[in-house]
PDB file of C-alpha atoms in Angstrom:
ATOM      1  CA  VAL A 275      20.937 -14.019 -39.693  1.00 74.00           C
ATOM      2  CA  GLN A 276      17.480 -15.076 -38.503  1.00 84.00           C
ATOM      3  CA  THR A 277      18.775 -18.304 -37.011  1.00 90.00           C
ATOM      4  CA  ALA A 278      21.575 -16.449 -35.197  1.00 90.00           C
ATOM      5  CA  ALA A 279      19.097 -13.986 -33.678  1.00 91.00           C
ATOM      6  CA  ILE A 280      16.888 -16.811 -32.415  1.00 94.00           C
ATOM      7  CA  ARG A 281      19.822 -18.721 -30.960  1.00 95.00           C
ATOM      8  CA  ARG A 282      21.109 -15.551 -29.286  1.00 95.00           C
ATOM      9  CA  PHE A 283      17.993 -15.671 -27.107  1.00 96.00           C
ATOM     10  CA  ASP A 284      18.140 -19.448 -26.588  1.00 96.00           C
ATOM     11  CA  GLY A 285      15.363 -20.339 -28.993  1.00 96.00           C
ATOM     12  CA  VAL A 286      15.093 -23.558 -30.990  1.00 95.00           C
ATOM     13  CA  VAL A 287      14.744 -23.299 -34.764  1.00 94.00           C
ATOM     14  CA  VAL A 288      12.261 -26.062 -35.555  1.00 93.00           C
ATOM     15  CA  ASP A 289      12.009 -25.850 -39.338  1.00 92.00           C
ATOM     16  CA  TYR A 290      12.270 -23.666 -42.412  1.00 91.00           C
ATOM     17  CA  TYR A 291       9.262 -23.157 -44.696  1.00 86.00           C
ATOM     18  CA  GLY A 292      10.127 -21.458 -47.974  1.00 82.00           C
ATOM     19  CA  ASP A 293      10.853 -17.869 -46.980  1.00 82.00           C
ATOM     20  CA  GLY A 294       9.793 -18.412 -43.346  1.00 89.00           C
ATOM     21  CA  LEU A 295      10.735 -20.395 -40.287  1.00 93.00           C
ATOM     22  CA  LEU A 296       9.261 -21.781 -37.073  1.00 95.00           C
ATOM     23  CA  ALA A 297      11.012 -21.281 -33.752  1.00 96.00           C
ATOM     24  CA  MET A 298      10.021 -22.113 -30.188  1.00 97.00           C
ATOM     25  CA  TRP A 299      11.032 -21.503 -26.588  1.00 98.00           C
ATOM     26  CA  ASN A 300      10.534 -23.320 -23.257  1.00 97.00           C
ATOM     27  CA  ALA A 301      11.504 -26.704 -24.693  1.00 95.00           C
ATOM     28  CA  PRO A 302      13.461 -28.910 -24.356  1.00 93.00           C
ATOM     29  CA  ALA A 303      14.560 -26.921 -21.257  1.00 94.00           C
ATOM     30  CA  ASP A 304      12.233 -24.868 -19.062  1.00 96.00           C
ATOM     31  CA  GLN A 305      12.500 -21.112 -19.638  1.00 97.00           C
ATOM     32  CA  PRO A 306      10.275 -19.155 -17.242  1.00 96.00           C
ATOM     33  CA  ASP A 307      10.844 -15.992 -19.324  1.00 97.00           C
ATOM     34  CA  HIS A 308      10.164 -17.735 -22.646  1.00 97.00           C
ATOM     35  CA  ALA A 309       7.718 -15.084 -23.894  1.00 98.00           C
ATOM     36  CA  ALA A 310      10.213 -12.284 -23.265  1.00 98.00           C
ATOM     37  CA  ARG A 311      12.966 -14.252 -25.001  1.00 98.00           C
ATOM     38  CA  ALA A 312      10.786 -14.794 -28.060  1.00 98.00           C
ATOM     39  CA  CYS A 313       9.905 -11.100 -28.209  1.00 98.00           C
ATOM     40  CA  ARG A 314      13.535 -10.001 -27.845  1.00 97.00           C
ATOM     41  CA  ALA A 315      14.478 -12.356 -30.659  1.00 97.00           C
ATOM     42  CA  ALA A 316      11.731 -10.857 -32.834  1.00 96.00           C
ATOM     43  CA  LEU A 317      13.024  -7.343 -32.147  1.00 96.00           C
ATOM     44  CA  ALA A 318      16.545  -8.481 -33.032  1.00 94.00           C
ATOM     45  CA  LEU A 319      15.262  -9.908 -36.332  1.00 92.00           C
ATOM     46  CA  ILE A 320      13.760  -6.565 -37.283  1.00 91.00           C
ATOM     47  CA  ASP A 321      16.909  -4.692 -36.242  1.00 88.00           C
ATOM     48  CA  GLU A 322      18.968  -6.908 -38.557  1.00 84.00           C
ATOM     49  CA  LEU A 323      16.830  -5.893 -41.538  1.00 79.00           C
ATOM     50  CA  SER A 324      18.584  -2.567 -42.066  1.00 76.00           C
ATOM     51  CA  SER A 325      21.997  -4.167 -42.548  1.00 76.00           C
ATOM     52  CA  ALA A 326      20.480  -6.911 -44.733  1.00 74.00           C
ATOM     53  CA  ASN A 327      18.845  -4.256 -46.907  1.00 73.00           C
ATOM     54  CA  ASP A 328      22.131  -2.389 -47.264  1.00 74.00           C
ATOM     55  CA  LYS A 329      23.780  -5.628 -48.393  1.00 75.00           C
ATOM     56  CA  TRP A 330      21.160  -6.808 -50.889  1.00 69.00           C
ATOM     57  CA  ARG A 331      19.445  -3.649 -52.151  1.00 74.00           C
ATOM     58  CA  HIS A 332      21.653  -3.456 -55.250  1.00 73.00           C
ATOM     59  CA  VAL A 333      20.687  -7.035 -56.133  1.00 79.00           C
ATOM     60  CA  ILE A 334      16.937  -7.153 -55.491  1.00 73.00           C
ATOM     61  CA  ARG A 335      16.316  -3.423 -56.128  1.00 75.00           C
ATOM     62  CA  GLU A 336      13.938  -3.043 -53.191  1.00 75.00           C
ATOM     63  CA  ASN A 337      13.897  -3.331 -49.422  1.00 75.00           C
ATOM     64  CA  LEU A 338      13.365  -6.621 -47.661  1.00 73.00           C
ATOM     65  CA  ALA A 339      10.399  -6.866 -45.305  1.00 79.00           C
ATOM     66  CA  LEU A 340       9.740  -9.257 -42.450  1.00 86.00           C
ATOM     67  CA  GLY A 341       6.633 -10.246 -40.512  1.00 93.00           C
ATOM     68  CA  VAL A 342       6.741 -11.998 -37.134  1.00 96.00           C
ATOM     69  CA  GLY A 343       3.883 -13.638 -35.225  1.00 97.00           C
ATOM     70  CA  ILE A 344       4.208 -14.797 -31.610  1.00 98.00           C
ATOM     71  CA  ASN A 345       1.738 -16.794 -29.537  1.00 98.00           C
ATOM     72  CA  THR A 346       2.080 -18.371 -26.098  1.00 98.00           C
ATOM     73  CA  GLY A 347       0.296 -21.550 -25.080  1.00 96.00           C
ATOM     74  CA  PRO A 348       0.584 -25.283 -24.392  1.00 95.00           C
ATOM     75  CA  ALA A 349       1.913 -27.571 -27.110  1.00 96.00           C
ATOM     76  CA  LEU A 350       2.835 -31.189 -27.609  1.00 94.00           C
ATOM     77  CA  VAL A 351       6.603 -31.218 -28.098  1.00 95.00           C
ATOM     78  CA  GLY A 352       8.734 -34.138 -29.186  1.00 93.00           C
ATOM     79  CA  ASN A 353      10.052 -36.148 -32.106  1.00 92.00           C
ATOM     80  CA  THR A 354       7.814 -36.851 -35.085  1.00 89.00           C
ATOM     81  CA  GLY A 355       8.550 -38.831 -38.240  1.00 87.00           C
ATOM     82  CA  SER A 356      10.040 -42.242 -38.949  1.00 88.00           C
ATOM     83  CA  ARG A 357      13.337 -44.120 -38.848  1.00 85.00           C
ATOM     84  CA  VAL A 358      14.256 -42.502 -42.148  1.00 89.00           C
ATOM     85  CA  LYS A 359      13.547 -38.917 -41.155  1.00 88.00           C
ATOM     86  CA  PHE A 360      12.315 -37.194 -38.012  1.00 86.00           C
ATOM     87  CA  LYS A 361      12.328 -33.788 -36.411  1.00 88.00           C
ATOM     88  CA  TYR A 362      11.862 -32.322 -32.966  1.00 91.00           C
ATOM     89  CA  GLY A 363       9.179 -29.701 -32.608  1.00 93.00           C
ATOM     90  CA  PRO A 364       5.795 -28.554 -31.271  1.00 95.00           C
ATOM     91  CA  MET A 365       2.280 -29.417 -32.375  1.00 94.00           C
ATOM     92  CA  GLY A 366      -1.171 -28.180 -31.407  1.00 94.00           C
ATOM     93  CA  PRO A 367      -3.630 -25.279 -31.641  1.00 94.00           C
ATOM     94  CA  ALA A 368      -1.207 -22.801 -30.044  1.00 95.00           C
ATOM     95  CA  VAL A 369       1.322 -23.491 -32.799  1.00 95.00           C
ATOM     96  CA  ASN A 370      -1.279 -23.183 -35.549  1.00 94.00           C
ATOM     97  CA  LEU A 371      -2.452 -19.889 -34.063  1.00 95.00           C
ATOM     98  CA  ALA A 372       1.093 -18.498 -34.083  1.00 95.00           C
ATOM     99  CA  ASN A 373       1.234 -19.238 -37.804  1.00 93.00           C
ATOM    100  CA  ARG A 374      -2.040 -17.397 -38.386  1.00 95.00           C
ATOM    101  CA  VAL A 375      -0.862 -14.450 -36.279  1.00 96.00           C
ATOM    102  CA  GLU A 376       2.253 -14.127 -38.426  1.00 95.00           C
ATOM    103  CA  GLY A 377      -0.014 -13.834 -41.439  1.00 93.00           C
ATOM    104  CA  THR A 378      -1.847 -10.868 -39.922  1.00 95.00           C
ATOM    105  CA  SER A 379       1.316  -8.764 -39.694  1.00 95.00           C
ATOM    106  CA  LYS A 380       1.119  -7.839 -43.371  1.00 92.00           C
ATOM    107  CA  GLN A 381      -2.613  -7.107 -43.238  1.00 93.00           C
ATOM    108  CA  LEU A 382      -2.243  -5.012 -40.082  1.00 96.00           C
ATOM    109  CA  GLY A 383       0.782  -3.164 -41.440  1.00 94.00           C
ATOM    110  CA  VAL A 384       3.164  -3.791 -38.526  1.00 96.00           C
ATOM    111  CA  PRO A 385       6.272  -6.006 -38.402  1.00 95.00           C
ATOM    112  CA  ILE A 386       5.615  -7.870 -35.133  1.00 97.00           C
ATOM    113  CA  VAL A 387       2.218  -9.079 -33.905  1.00 98.00           C
ATOM    114  CA  ILE A 388       1.783 -10.929 -30.615  1.00 98.00           C
ATOM    115  CA  THR A 389      -1.326 -12.335 -28.958  1.00 98.00           C
ATOM    116  CA  GLY A 390      -2.861 -11.269 -25.689  1.00 97.00           C
ATOM    117  CA  ALA A 391      -1.616 -14.551 -24.187  1.00 97.00           C
ATOM    118  CA  THR A 392       1.954 -13.503 -24.951  1.00 98.00           C
ATOM    119  CA  ARG A 393       1.445  -9.932 -23.748  1.00 98.00           C
ATOM    120  CA  SER A 394       0.233 -11.197 -20.389  1.00 97.00           C
ATOM    121  CA  LYS A 395       3.655 -12.807 -19.856  1.00 97.00           C
ATOM    122  CA  LEU A 396       5.651  -9.613 -20.535  1.00 97.00           C
ATOM    123  CA  ASP A 397       6.671  -6.841 -18.172  1.00 95.00           C
ATOM    124  CA  ASP A 398       6.474  -3.111 -18.845  1.00 93.00           C
ATOM    125  CA  SER A 399       9.891  -3.002 -20.515  1.00 94.00           C
ATOM    126  CA  PHE A 400       8.119  -3.983 -23.742  1.00 97.00           C
ATOM    127  CA  ASP A 401       6.101  -1.294 -25.535  1.00 97.00           C
ATOM    128  CA  THR A 402       2.938  -2.645 -27.121  1.00 98.00           C
ATOM    129  CA  ARG A 403      -0.238  -1.419 -28.797  1.00 98.00           C
ATOM    130  CA  ARG A 404      -3.522  -3.325 -28.929  1.00 98.00           C
ATOM    131  CA  LEU A 405      -4.534  -3.355 -32.580  1.00 98.00           C
ATOM    132  CA  CYS A 406      -7.850  -5.212 -32.562  1.00 97.00           C
ATOM    133  CA  ARG A 407      -9.613  -8.363 -31.561  1.00 97.00           C
ATOM    134  CA  GLY A 408      -9.378 -10.734 -34.482  1.00 97.00           C
ATOM    135  CA  ARG A 409     -11.039 -13.902 -35.695  1.00 95.00           C
ATOM    136  CA  LEU A 410      -8.452 -16.088 -37.413  1.00 94.00           C
ATOM    137  CA  ILE A 411      -8.927 -19.160 -39.565  1.00 89.00           C
ATOM    138  CA  GLY A 412      -8.721 -22.309 -37.477  1.00 82.00           C
ATOM    139  CA  ALA A 413      -8.954 -20.498 -34.133  1.00 86.00           C
ATOM    140  CA  ALA A 414     -11.815 -21.490 -31.849  1.00 83.00           C
ATOM    141  CA  GLU A 415     -12.187 -18.014 -30.348  1.00 93.00           C
ATOM    142  CA  PRO A 416     -11.213 -14.448 -31.301  1.00 95.00           C
ATOM    143  CA  VAL A 417      -7.862 -13.288 -29.940  1.00 96.00           C
ATOM    144  CA  ASP A 418      -6.357  -9.926 -29.054  1.00 97.00           C
ATOM    145  CA  LEU A 419      -3.776  -8.910 -31.655  1.00 98.00           C
ATOM    146  CA  ILE A 420      -1.089  -6.607 -30.312  1.00 98.00           C
ATOM    147  CA  GLU A 421       1.791  -4.769 -31.920  1.00 98.00           C
ATOM    148  CA  LEU A 422       5.216  -5.163 -30.342  1.00 98.00           C
ATOM    149  CA  ALA A 423       6.925  -1.830 -30.960  1.00 96.00           C
ATOM    150  CA  THR A 424      10.336  -2.017 -32.605  1.00 92.00           C
ATOM    151  CA  HIS A 425      11.459   1.538 -31.822  1.00 88.00           C
ATOM    152  CA  ALA A 426       9.196   3.080 -29.197  1.00 86.00           C
ATOM    153  CA  SER A 427       9.524   6.664 -27.967  1.00 91.00           C
ATOM    154  CA  SER A 428       7.491   9.054 -25.850  1.00 93.00           C
ATOM    155  CA  GLU A 429       5.834  10.273 -29.050  1.00 92.00           C
ATOM    156  CA  TRP A 430       5.032   6.701 -30.099  1.00 94.00           C
ATOM    157  CA  ASN A 431       3.551   5.977 -26.684  1.00 95.00           C
ATOM    158  CA  ALA A 432       1.364   9.079 -26.880  1.00 95.00           C
ATOM    159  CA  ARG A 433       0.089   8.062 -30.306  1.00 95.00           C
ATOM    160  CA  ARG A 434      -0.463   4.533 -29.001  1.00 97.00           C
ATOM    161  CA  ASP A 435      -2.642   5.863 -26.196  1.00 97.00           C
ATOM    162  CA  THR A 436      -4.722   7.880 -28.663  1.00 97.00           C
ATOM    163  CA  PHE A 437      -5.146   4.885 -30.954  1.00 98.00           C
ATOM    164  CA  GLU A 438      -6.216   2.583 -28.123  1.00 98.00           C
ATOM    165  CA  ALA A 439      -8.738   5.176 -26.924  1.00 98.00           C
ATOM    166  CA  ALA A 440     -10.208   5.323 -30.433  1.00 98.00           C
ATOM    167  CA  LEU A 441     -10.257   1.522 -30.613  1.00 98.00           C
ATOM    168  CA  THR A 442     -12.240   1.340 -27.371  1.00 98.00           C
ATOM    169  CA  GLN A 443     -14.716   3.878 -28.749  1.00 98.00           C
ATOM    170  CA  TYR A 444     -15.128   1.857 -31.935  1.00 98.00           C
ATOM    171  CA  GLU A 445     -15.649  -1.403 -30.086  1.00 98.00           C
ATOM    172  CA  SER A 446     -18.309   0.186 -27.876  1.00 97.00           C
ATOM    173  CA  GLY A 447     -20.214   1.468 -30.923  1.00 97.00           C
ATOM    174  CA  ARG A 448     -19.208   5.126 -30.576  1.00 97.00           C
ATOM    175  CA  TRP A 449     -18.087   5.403 -34.179  1.00 98.00           C
ATOM    176  CA  SER A 450     -18.292   9.183 -34.592  1.00 98.00           C
ATOM    177  CA  GLU A 451     -16.148   9.682 -31.475  1.00 98.00           C
ATOM    178  CA  CYS A 452     -13.704   7.113 -32.826  1.00 98.00           C
ATOM    179  CA  CYS A 453     -13.293   9.084 -36.067  1.00 97.00           C
ATOM    180  CA  GLN A 454     -12.688  12.316 -34.180  1.00 97.00           C
ATOM    181  CA  THR A 455     -10.107  10.673 -31.923  1.00 97.00           C
ATOM    182  CA  ILE A 456      -8.194   8.887 -34.667  1.00 95.00           C
ATOM    183  CA  TYR A 457      -8.141  11.796 -37.150  1.00 92.00           C
ATOM    184  CA  PRO A 458      -5.158  13.663 -35.573  1.00 90.00           C
ATOM    185  CA  LEU A 459      -3.011  10.561 -36.017  1.00 91.00           C
ATOM    186  CA  LEU A 460      -3.538  10.806 -39.765  1.00 90.00           C
ATOM    187  CA  ALA A 461      -3.870  14.540 -40.397  1.00 84.00           C
ATOM    188  CA  ASP A 462      -0.182  15.407 -40.088  1.00 72.00           C
ATOM    189  CA  ASN A 463       1.406  12.323 -41.638  1.00 68.00           C
ATOM    190  CA  ALA A 464       0.790  12.624 -45.364  1.00 66.00           C
ATOM    191  CA  GLY A 465       2.567   9.829 -47.202  1.00 71.00           C
ATOM    192  CA  GLN A 466       3.546   7.984 -44.020  1.00 81.00           C
ATOM    193  CA  TYR A 467       0.224   6.850 -42.687  1.00 87.00           C
ATOM    194  CA  ASP A 468      -0.089   4.449 -39.787  1.00 92.00           C
ATOM    195  CA  VAL A 469      -1.872   1.473 -41.355  1.00 94.00           C
ATOM    196  CA  PRO A 470      -3.730   0.365 -38.185  1.00 96.00           C
ATOM    197  CA  SER A 471      -5.089   3.917 -37.787  1.00 96.00           C
ATOM    198  CA  LEU A 472      -6.229   3.982 -41.411  1.00 95.00           C
ATOM    199  CA  SER A 473      -7.914   0.612 -41.019  1.00 96.00           C
ATOM    200  CA  LEU A 474      -9.670   1.605 -37.806  1.00 98.00           C
ATOM    201  CA  LEU A 475     -10.939   4.833 -39.365  1.00 97.00           C
ATOM    202  CA  ALA A 476     -12.228   2.906 -42.382  1.00 97.00           C
ATOM    203  CA  ARG A 477     -14.153   0.458 -40.187  1.00 97.00           C
ATOM    204  CA  ALA A 478     -15.697   3.294 -38.178  1.00 98.00           C
ATOM    205  CA  VAL A 479     -16.694   5.189 -41.342  1.00 97.00           C
ATOM    206  CA  ASP A 480     -18.306   2.056 -42.781  1.00 97.00           C
ATOM    207  CA  CYS A 481     -20.426   1.754 -39.628  1.00 97.00           C
ATOM    208  CA  LEU A 482     -21.446   5.407 -39.871  1.00 97.00           C
ATOM    209  CA  LYS A 483     -22.463   5.019 -43.527  1.00 96.00           C
ATOM    210  CA  ILE A 484     -24.536   1.901 -42.925  1.00 94.00           C
ATOM    211  CA  ALA A 485     -25.195   1.130 -39.284  1.00 92.00           C
ATOM    212  CA  PRO A 486     -24.871  -2.642 -38.789  1.00 93.00           C
ATOM    213  CA  LYS A 487     -27.952  -4.391 -37.446  1.00 91.00           C
ATOM    214  CA  ALA A 488     -25.822  -6.572 -35.193  1.00 93.00           C
ATOM    215  CA  PHE A 489     -22.495  -4.847 -34.555  1.00 96.00           C
ATOM    216  CA  ASP A 490     -19.493  -7.142 -34.076  1.00 95.00           C
ATOM    217  CA  PRO A 491     -16.202  -5.301 -33.434  1.00 96.00           C
ATOM    218  CA  VAL A 492     -14.114  -8.412 -34.095  1.00 96.00           C
ATOM    219  CA  VAL A 493     -12.028  -8.139 -37.275  1.00 96.00           C
ATOM    220  CA  GLU A 494     -12.219 -11.090 -39.663  1.00 94.00           C
ATOM    221  CA  PHE A 495      -8.937 -12.430 -41.063  1.00 92.00           C
ATOM    222  CA  MET A 496     -10.105 -14.916 -43.663  1.00 79.00           C
ATOM    223  CA  HIS A 497      -6.764 -15.503 -45.369  1.00 73.00           C
ATOM    224  CA  LYS A 498      -3.129 -15.633 -44.389  1.00 67.00           C
TER     225      LYS A 498
END
């Protein structure tokens, strides 16, 4: 199912890693809209989950979950290996970062996380929410981590705007204002809390309890 969704948007499945896989776009053929293709494939993967859950729920007794990370950047692409075995695929920091971004999806509580580099290549037909600026293992600099919405609506967009306003307040050291702004997103959703909102509130409250001597709004992701 995952492979079919990637191929539907002209992606290349590079390899399978246990319960995950690596796919790429813009090679071997140029694809000017490669970022959009990757994001549409990610959305298709999440859409397929409902039917997969219906099929396998009676076997595994719980719902399947999926996390997707997308990054855009230069990579060395070609054949690696030996005469006995080789594969075609990408290498480089941009690829490593995509792997780390995928790992943040579970910690951030959203199914699809893209980087700011990817978001800059998308048009307004994609609904996104900036979640934080994160420092990832192996990355030279912090990166913007952004949610790609799977089922956006006018209500979702309104809540997104409120969240991003609170995030800006937090990052500028206005922690009390951040708490006041984010609270309505949590007050009327008992049992179905938005994880990024909970996490942002927790970080702001921590700063209010013990004001940091040197405030750094970047979120540390020290494990995958």
